Tab-separated table of C-alpha atoms in Angstrom:
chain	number	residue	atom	x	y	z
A	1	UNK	CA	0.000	0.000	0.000
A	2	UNK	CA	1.474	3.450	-1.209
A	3	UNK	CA	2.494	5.372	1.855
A	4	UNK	CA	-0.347	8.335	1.025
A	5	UNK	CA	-2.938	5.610	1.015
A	6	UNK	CA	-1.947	4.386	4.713
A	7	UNK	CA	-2.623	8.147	5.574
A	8	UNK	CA	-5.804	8.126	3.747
A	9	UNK	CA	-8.732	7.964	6.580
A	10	UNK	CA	-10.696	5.017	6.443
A	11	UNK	CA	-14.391	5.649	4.427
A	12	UNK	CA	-18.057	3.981	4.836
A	13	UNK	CA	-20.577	3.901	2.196
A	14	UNK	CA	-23.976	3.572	3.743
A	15	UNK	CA	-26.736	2.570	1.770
A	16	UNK	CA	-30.396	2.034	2.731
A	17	UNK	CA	-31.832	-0.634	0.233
A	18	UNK	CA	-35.731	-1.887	-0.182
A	19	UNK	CA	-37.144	-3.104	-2.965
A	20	UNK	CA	-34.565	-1.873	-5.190
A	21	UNK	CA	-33.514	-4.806	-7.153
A	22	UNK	CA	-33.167	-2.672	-10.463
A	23	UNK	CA	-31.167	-0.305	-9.411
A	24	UNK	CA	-28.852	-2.013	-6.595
A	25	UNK	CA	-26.097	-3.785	-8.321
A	26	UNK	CA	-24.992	-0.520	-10.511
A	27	UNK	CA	-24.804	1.674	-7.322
A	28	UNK	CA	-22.586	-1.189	-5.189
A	29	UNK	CA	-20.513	-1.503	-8.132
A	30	UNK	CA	-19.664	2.011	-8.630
A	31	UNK	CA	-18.838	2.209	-5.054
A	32	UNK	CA	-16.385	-1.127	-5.755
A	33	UNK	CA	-15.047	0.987	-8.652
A	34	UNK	CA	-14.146	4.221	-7.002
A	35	UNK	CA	-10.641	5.438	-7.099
A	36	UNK	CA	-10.251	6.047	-3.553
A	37	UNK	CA	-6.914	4.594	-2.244
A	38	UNK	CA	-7.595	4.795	1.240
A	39	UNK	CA	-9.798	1.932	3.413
A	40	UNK	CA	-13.219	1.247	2.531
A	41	UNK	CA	-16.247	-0.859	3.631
A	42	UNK	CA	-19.968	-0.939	1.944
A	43	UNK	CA	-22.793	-1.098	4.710
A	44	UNK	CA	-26.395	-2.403	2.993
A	45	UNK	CA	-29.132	-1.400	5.038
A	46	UNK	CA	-31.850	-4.223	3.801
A	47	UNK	CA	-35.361	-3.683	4.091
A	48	UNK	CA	-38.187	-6.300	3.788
A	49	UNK	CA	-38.275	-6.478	0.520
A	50	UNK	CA	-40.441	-8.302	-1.797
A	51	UNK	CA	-39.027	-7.866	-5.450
A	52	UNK	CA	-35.388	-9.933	-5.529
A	53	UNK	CA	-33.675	-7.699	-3.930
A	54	UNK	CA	-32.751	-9.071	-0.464
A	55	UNK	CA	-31.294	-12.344	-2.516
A	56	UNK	CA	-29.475	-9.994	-4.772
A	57	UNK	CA	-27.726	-8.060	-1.435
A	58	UNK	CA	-26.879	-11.227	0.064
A	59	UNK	CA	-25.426	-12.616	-2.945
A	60	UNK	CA	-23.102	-9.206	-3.537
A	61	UNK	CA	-21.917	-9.553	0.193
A	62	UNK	CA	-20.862	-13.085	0.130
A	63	UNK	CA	-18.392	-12.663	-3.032
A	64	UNK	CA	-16.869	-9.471	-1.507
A	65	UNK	CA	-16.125	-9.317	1.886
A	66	UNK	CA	-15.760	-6.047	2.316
A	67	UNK	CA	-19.600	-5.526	1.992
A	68	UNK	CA	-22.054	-5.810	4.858
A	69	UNK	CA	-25.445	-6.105	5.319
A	70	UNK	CA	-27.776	-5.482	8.224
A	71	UNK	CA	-31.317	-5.849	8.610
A	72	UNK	CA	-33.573	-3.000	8.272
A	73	UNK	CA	-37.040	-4.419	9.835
A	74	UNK	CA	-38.292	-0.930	9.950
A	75	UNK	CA	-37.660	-0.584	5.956
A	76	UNK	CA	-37.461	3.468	6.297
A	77	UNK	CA	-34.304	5.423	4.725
A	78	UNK	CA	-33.385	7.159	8.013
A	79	UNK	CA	-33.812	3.787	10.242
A	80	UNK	CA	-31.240	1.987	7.741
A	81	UNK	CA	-29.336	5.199	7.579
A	82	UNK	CA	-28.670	5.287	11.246
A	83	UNK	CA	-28.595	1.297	11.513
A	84	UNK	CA	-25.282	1.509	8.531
A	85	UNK	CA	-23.658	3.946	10.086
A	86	UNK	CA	-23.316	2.635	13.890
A	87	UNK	CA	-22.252	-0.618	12.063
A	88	UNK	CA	-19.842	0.900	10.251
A	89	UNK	CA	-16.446	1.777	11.610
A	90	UNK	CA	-14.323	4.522	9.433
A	91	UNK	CA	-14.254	7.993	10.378
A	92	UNK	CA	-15.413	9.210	6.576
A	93	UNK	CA	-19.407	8.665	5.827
A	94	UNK	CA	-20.608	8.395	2.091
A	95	UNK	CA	-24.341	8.313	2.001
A	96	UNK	CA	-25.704	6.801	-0.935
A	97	UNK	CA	-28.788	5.916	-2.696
A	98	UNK	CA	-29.535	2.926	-4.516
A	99	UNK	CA	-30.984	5.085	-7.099
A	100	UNK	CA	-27.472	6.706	-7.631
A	101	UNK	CA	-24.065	5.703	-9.457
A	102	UNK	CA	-21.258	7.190	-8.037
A	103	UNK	CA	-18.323	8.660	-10.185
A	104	UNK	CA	-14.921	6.458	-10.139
A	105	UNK	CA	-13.799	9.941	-8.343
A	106	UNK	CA	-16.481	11.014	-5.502
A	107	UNK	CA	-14.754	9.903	-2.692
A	108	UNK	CA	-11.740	11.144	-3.450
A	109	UNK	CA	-12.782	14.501	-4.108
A	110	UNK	CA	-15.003	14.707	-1.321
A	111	UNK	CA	-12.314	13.729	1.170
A	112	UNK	CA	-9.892	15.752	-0.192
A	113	UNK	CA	-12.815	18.773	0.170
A	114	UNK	CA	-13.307	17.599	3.631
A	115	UNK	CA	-9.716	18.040	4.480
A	116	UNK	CA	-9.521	21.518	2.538
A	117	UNK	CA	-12.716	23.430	4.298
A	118	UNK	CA	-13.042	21.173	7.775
A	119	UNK	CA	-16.356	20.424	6.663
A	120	UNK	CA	-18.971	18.710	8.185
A	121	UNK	CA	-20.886	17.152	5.255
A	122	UNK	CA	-19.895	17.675	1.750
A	123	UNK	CA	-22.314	17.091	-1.300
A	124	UNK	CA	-22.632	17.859	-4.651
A	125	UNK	CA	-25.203	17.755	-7.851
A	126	UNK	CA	-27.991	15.180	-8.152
A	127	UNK	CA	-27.423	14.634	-12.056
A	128	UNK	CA	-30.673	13.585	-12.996
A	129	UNK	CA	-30.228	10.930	-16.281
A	130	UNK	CA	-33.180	8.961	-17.641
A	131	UNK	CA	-33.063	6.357	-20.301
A	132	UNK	CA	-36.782	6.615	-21.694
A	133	UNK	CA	-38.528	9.330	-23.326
A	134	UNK	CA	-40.652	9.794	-19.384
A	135	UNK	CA	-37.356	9.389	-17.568
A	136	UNK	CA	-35.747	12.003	-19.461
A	137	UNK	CA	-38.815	15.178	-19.461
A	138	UNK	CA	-38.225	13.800	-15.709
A	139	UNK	CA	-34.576	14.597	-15.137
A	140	UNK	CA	-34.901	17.803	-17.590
A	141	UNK	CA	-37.257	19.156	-15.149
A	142	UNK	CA	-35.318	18.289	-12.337
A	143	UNK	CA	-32.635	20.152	-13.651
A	144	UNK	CA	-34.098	23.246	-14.849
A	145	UNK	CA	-35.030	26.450	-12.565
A	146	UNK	CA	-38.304	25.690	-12.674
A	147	UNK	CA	-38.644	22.831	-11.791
A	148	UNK	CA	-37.329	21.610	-8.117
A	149	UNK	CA	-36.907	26.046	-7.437
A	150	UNK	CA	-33.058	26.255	-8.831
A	151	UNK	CA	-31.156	24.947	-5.665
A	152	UNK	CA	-27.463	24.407	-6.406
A	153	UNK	CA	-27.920	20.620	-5.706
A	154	UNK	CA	-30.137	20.488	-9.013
A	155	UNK	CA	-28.710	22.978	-11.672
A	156	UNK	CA	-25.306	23.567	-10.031
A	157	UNK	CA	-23.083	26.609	-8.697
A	158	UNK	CA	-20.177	27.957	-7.105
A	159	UNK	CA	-18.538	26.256	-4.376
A	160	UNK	CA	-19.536	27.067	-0.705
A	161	UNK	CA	-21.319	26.946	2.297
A	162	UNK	CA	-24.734	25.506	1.169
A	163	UNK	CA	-28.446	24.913	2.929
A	164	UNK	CA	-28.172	21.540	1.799
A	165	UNK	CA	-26.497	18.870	-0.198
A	166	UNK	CA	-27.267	15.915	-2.731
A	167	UNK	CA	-26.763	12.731	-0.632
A	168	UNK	CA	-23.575	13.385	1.497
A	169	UNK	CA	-19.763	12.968	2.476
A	170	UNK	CA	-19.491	13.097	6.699
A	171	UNK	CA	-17.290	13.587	9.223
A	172	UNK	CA	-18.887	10.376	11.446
A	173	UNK	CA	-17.799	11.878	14.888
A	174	UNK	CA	-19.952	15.244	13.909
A	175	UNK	CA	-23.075	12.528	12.708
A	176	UNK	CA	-23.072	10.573	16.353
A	177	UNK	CA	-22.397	14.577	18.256
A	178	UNK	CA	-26.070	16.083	16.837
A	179	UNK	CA	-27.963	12.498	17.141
A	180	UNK	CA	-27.655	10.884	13.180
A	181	UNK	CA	-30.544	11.093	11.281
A	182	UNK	CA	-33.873	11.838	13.167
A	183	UNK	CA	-35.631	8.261	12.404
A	184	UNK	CA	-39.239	10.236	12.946
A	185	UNK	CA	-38.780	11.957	9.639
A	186	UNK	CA	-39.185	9.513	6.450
A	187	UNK	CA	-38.631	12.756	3.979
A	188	UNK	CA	-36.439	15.669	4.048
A	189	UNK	CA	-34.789	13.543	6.487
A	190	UNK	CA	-31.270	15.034	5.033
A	191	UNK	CA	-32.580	18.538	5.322
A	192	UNK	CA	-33.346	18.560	8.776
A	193	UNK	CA	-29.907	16.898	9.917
A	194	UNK	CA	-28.115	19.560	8.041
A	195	UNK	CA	-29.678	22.043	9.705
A	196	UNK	CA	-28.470	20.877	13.161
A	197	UNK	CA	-25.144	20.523	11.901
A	198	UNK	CA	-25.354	23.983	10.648
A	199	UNK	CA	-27.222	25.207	14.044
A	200	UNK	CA	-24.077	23.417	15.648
A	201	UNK	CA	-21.464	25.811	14.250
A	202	UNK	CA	-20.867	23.082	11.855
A	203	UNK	CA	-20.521	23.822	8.021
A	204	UNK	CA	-22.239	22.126	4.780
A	205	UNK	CA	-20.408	22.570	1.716
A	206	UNK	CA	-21.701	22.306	-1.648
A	207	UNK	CA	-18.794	21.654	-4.668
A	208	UNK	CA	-19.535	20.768	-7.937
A	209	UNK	CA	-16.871	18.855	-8.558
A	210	UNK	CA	-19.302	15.944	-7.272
A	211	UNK	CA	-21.655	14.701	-9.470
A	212	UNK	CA	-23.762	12.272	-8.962
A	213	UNK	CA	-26.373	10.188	-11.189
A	214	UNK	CA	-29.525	10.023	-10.241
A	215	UNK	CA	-32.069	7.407	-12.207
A	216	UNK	CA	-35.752	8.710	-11.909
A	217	UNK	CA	-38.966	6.920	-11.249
A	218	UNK	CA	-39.637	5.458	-14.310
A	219	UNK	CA	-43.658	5.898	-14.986
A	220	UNK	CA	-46.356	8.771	-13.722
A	221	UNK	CA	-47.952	6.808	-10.693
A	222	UNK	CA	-44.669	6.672	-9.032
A	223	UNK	CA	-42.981	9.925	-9.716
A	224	UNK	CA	-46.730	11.418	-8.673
A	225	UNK	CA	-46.027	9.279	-5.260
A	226	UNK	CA	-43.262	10.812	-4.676
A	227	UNK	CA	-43.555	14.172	-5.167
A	228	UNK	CA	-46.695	13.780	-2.881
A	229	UNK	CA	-44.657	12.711	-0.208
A	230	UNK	CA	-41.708	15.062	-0.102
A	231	UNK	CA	-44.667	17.891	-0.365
A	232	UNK	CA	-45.948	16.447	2.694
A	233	UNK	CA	-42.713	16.136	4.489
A	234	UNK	CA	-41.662	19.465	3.726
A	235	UNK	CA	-44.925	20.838	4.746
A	236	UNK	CA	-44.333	19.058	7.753
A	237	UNK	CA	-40.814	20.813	8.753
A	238	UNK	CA	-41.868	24.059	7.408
A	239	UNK	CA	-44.251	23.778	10.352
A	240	UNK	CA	-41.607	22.211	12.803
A	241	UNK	CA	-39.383	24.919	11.657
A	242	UNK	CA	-40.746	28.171	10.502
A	243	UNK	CA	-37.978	29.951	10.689
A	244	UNK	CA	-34.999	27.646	8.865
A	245	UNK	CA	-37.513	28.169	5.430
A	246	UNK	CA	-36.919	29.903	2.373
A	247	UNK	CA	-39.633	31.508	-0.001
A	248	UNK	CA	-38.683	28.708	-2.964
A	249	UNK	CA	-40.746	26.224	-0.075
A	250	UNK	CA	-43.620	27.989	-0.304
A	251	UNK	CA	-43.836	28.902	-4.270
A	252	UNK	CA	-45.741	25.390	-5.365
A	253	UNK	CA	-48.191	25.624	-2.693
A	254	UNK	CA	-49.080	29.147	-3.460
A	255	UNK	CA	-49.447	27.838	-7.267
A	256	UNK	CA	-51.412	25.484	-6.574
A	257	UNK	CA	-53.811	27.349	-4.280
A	258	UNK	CA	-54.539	30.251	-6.898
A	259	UNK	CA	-55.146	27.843	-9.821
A	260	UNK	CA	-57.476	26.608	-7.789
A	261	UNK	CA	-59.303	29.669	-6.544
A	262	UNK	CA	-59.118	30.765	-10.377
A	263	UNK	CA	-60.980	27.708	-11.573
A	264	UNK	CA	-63.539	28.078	-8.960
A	265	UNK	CA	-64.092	31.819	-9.948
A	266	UNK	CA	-63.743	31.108	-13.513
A	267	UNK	CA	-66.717	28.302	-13.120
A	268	UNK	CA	-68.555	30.570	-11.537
A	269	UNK	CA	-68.206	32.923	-14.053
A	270	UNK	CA	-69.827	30.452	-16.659
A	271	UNK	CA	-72.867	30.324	-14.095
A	272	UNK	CA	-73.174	33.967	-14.330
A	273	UNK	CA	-73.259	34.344	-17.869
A	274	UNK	CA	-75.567	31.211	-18.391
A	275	UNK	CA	-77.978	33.234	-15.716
A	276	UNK	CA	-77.580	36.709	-17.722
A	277	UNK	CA	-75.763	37.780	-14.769
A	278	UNK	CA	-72.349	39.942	-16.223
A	279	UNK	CA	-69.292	36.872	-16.127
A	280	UNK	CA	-67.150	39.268	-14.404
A	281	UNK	CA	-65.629	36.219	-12.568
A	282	UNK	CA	-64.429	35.051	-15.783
A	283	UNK	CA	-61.031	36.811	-14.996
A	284	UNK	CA	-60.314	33.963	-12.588
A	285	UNK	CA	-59.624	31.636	-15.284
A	286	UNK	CA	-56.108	33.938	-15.882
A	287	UNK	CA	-54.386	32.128	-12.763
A	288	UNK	CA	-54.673	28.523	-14.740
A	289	UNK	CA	-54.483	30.311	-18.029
A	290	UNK	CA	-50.907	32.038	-16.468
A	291	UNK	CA	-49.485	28.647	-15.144
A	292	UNK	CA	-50.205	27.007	-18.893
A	293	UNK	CA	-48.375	29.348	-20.624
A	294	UNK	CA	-45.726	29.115	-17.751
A	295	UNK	CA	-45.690	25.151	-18.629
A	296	UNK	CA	-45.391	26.290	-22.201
A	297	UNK	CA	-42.680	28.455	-22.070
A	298	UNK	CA	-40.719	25.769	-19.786
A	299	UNK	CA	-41.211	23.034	-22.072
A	300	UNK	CA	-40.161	25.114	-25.010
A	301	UNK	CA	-36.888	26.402	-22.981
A	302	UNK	CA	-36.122	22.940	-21.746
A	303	UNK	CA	-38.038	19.940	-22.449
A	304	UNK	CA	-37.945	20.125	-26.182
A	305	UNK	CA	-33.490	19.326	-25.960
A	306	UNK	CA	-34.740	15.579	-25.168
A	307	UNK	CA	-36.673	15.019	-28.674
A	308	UNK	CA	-40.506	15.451	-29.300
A	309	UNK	CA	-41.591	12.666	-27.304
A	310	UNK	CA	-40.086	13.873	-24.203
A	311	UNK	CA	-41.213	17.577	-25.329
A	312	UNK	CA	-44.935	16.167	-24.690
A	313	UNK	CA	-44.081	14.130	-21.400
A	314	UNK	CA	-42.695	17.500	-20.107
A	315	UNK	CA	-45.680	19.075	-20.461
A	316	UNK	CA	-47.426	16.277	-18.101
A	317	UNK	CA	-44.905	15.529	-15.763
A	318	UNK	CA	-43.845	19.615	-14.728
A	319	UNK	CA	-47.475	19.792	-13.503
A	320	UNK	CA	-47.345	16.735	-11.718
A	321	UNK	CA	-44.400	17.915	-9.917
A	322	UNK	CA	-45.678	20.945	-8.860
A	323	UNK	CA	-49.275	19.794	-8.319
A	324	UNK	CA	-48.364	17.254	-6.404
A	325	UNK	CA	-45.762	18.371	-4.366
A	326	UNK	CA	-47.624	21.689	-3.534
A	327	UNK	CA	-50.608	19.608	-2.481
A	328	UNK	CA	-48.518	17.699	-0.134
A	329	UNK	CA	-46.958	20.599	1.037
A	330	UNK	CA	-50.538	21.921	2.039
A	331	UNK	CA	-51.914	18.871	3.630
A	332	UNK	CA	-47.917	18.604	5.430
A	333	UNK	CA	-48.380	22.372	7.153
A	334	UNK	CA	-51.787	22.278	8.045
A	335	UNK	CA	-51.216	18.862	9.318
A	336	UNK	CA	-54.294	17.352	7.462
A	337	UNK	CA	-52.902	14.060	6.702
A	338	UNK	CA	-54.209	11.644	9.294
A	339	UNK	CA	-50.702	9.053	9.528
A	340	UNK	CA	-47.595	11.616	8.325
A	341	UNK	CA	-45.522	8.391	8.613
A	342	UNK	CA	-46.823	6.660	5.969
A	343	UNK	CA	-45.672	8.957	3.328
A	344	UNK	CA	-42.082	7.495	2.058
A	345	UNK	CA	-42.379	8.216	-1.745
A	346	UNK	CA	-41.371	4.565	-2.218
């Protein structure tokens, strides 16, 4: 071993797994493949899953010792999370997703970050890549400004102190100092443990050096799912935490509350007129009349790179996003969802 590899601290990737038999075998293996000369270990946090993946995991650990897997009976991200990482042993923390594929070069840049700035977590882009024409209008509007509000973790930036980060790089001892990941919260769950680190003294850093690839749900139902649930969620810590919230939170919500209101006025300005009343409340139909021409505009500037087919799934699956994640975000703040827990996106 080269003698700047036996100086090298020791890294954990931690990976919360259930259900994810499609995905799971790209992300271990580019976590096998990385470049990274110092110590490493792979920690599998296994759910109860139902689809091939738990044989899958077990068959990946027992051909390559240095993966582990532990059981996950309580199948949420944040219980697996926190299960990985007290198993785990090195003083470097890689969160990943099984929906990601790590570049040959992530840890090593986001060590060498960690070194540079004293960092407490260190994260990059979520580089959205589909491979059908719904996957792509998918990751084109998770990458443009309009669609997930233009945070540097979906279209980029400088390097710097950041909010919040794409998946994360940690030091462990700061992880196990503000309590890991709070297991309550099954969305946003990286959100809310930045912001302790951050209300610590500590310091999240974005760089865009790390990239990371990010495979989207592949069909409407699901991608609808899961936009419903992080709406919820983050309705849910906007009211935990009113004061740690930008504007961007609240912009879907708003949306979807005055295309609604417009519709309502507009309908009732088609019951005036068919009454001989004057359809003054016509004008409401401009709020849903703005946001097409806002889908328009978007799809023009953006979801037309992809080729036509994509072009017309782009025009279905912005408003899904923002629908749906502004709905959730309602029924999250005003607390009108009767079991909050349920809602994992899965």
């Amino acid at each position: 071993m080269p003698d700047e590899a036996r100086t090298l601290p020791g890294v954990s990737y931690v990976m919360p797994v259930l259900n994810e038999v499609t995905h799971v075998r790209a992300a271990v293996d580019s976590l096998l493949d990385q470049d990274y000369e110092g110590p490493f270990e792979v920690t599998l946090a296994l759910g109860p899953s139902m689809d091939g993946t738990t044989e899958l995991v077990e068959e990946l650990a027992a051909v390559d010792p240095r993966i582990h897997v532990v059981d996950n009976v309580v199948g949420s991200t944040p219980a697996g999370l926190n299960l990985a990482i007290r198993a785990s042993q090195y003083p470097i923390v890689v969160r990943v997703d099984a929906h990601s594929v790590l570049p040959r070069d992530y840890a090593r840049i986001a060590v060498e970050t960690i070194i540079a700035t004293g960092a407490d977590n260190v994260g990059g882009l979520m580089d959205a890549q589909g491979t059908t024409a719904f996957e792509r209008a998918v990751a084109r509007a998770y990458g443009s400004r309009i669609g997930l509000g233009g945070t540097k973790l979906h279209v980029g930036g400088e390097a710097g102190p950041a909010e919040t980060v794409y998946l994360g790089v940690f030091q462990r001892q700061r992880l196990l100092e503000v309590g890991l990941f709070d297991e309550g919260i099954k969305r946003g769950q990286d959100w809310e443990l930045n912001r302790r680190l951050r209300s610590t003294g500590g310091t999240v850093w974005f760089t865009p050096r790390l990239k990371v690839t990010y495979r989207p749900r592949p069909n409407l139902y699901r991608l609808a799912r899961q936009f419903v649930s992080t709406g919820v969620w983050r309705g849910e810590l906007a009211r935990r935490f009113p004061a740690s919230n930008g504007v961007r939170y609240f912009a879907p919500p708003v949306m979807v509350v005055a295309v609604a209101i417009g519709l309502l006025l507009g309908i009732a300005g088609i019951v005036q007129a068919a009454v001989g009343a004057a359809p003054w409340l016509l004008i409401g139909f401009a709020a849903p009349a703005f946001y097409v021409l806002i889908v328009i505009v978007a799809a023009l500037l953006w979801g037309r790179r992809d080729g036509f087919r994509s072009f017309l799934w782009f025009l279905v699956v912005l408003p899904c996003i923002h629908f749906c994640w502004g709905i959730g975000f309602v029924l999250g703040y005003l607390s009108l969802t009767r079991n909050i827990t349920v809602h994992t996106g899965r």
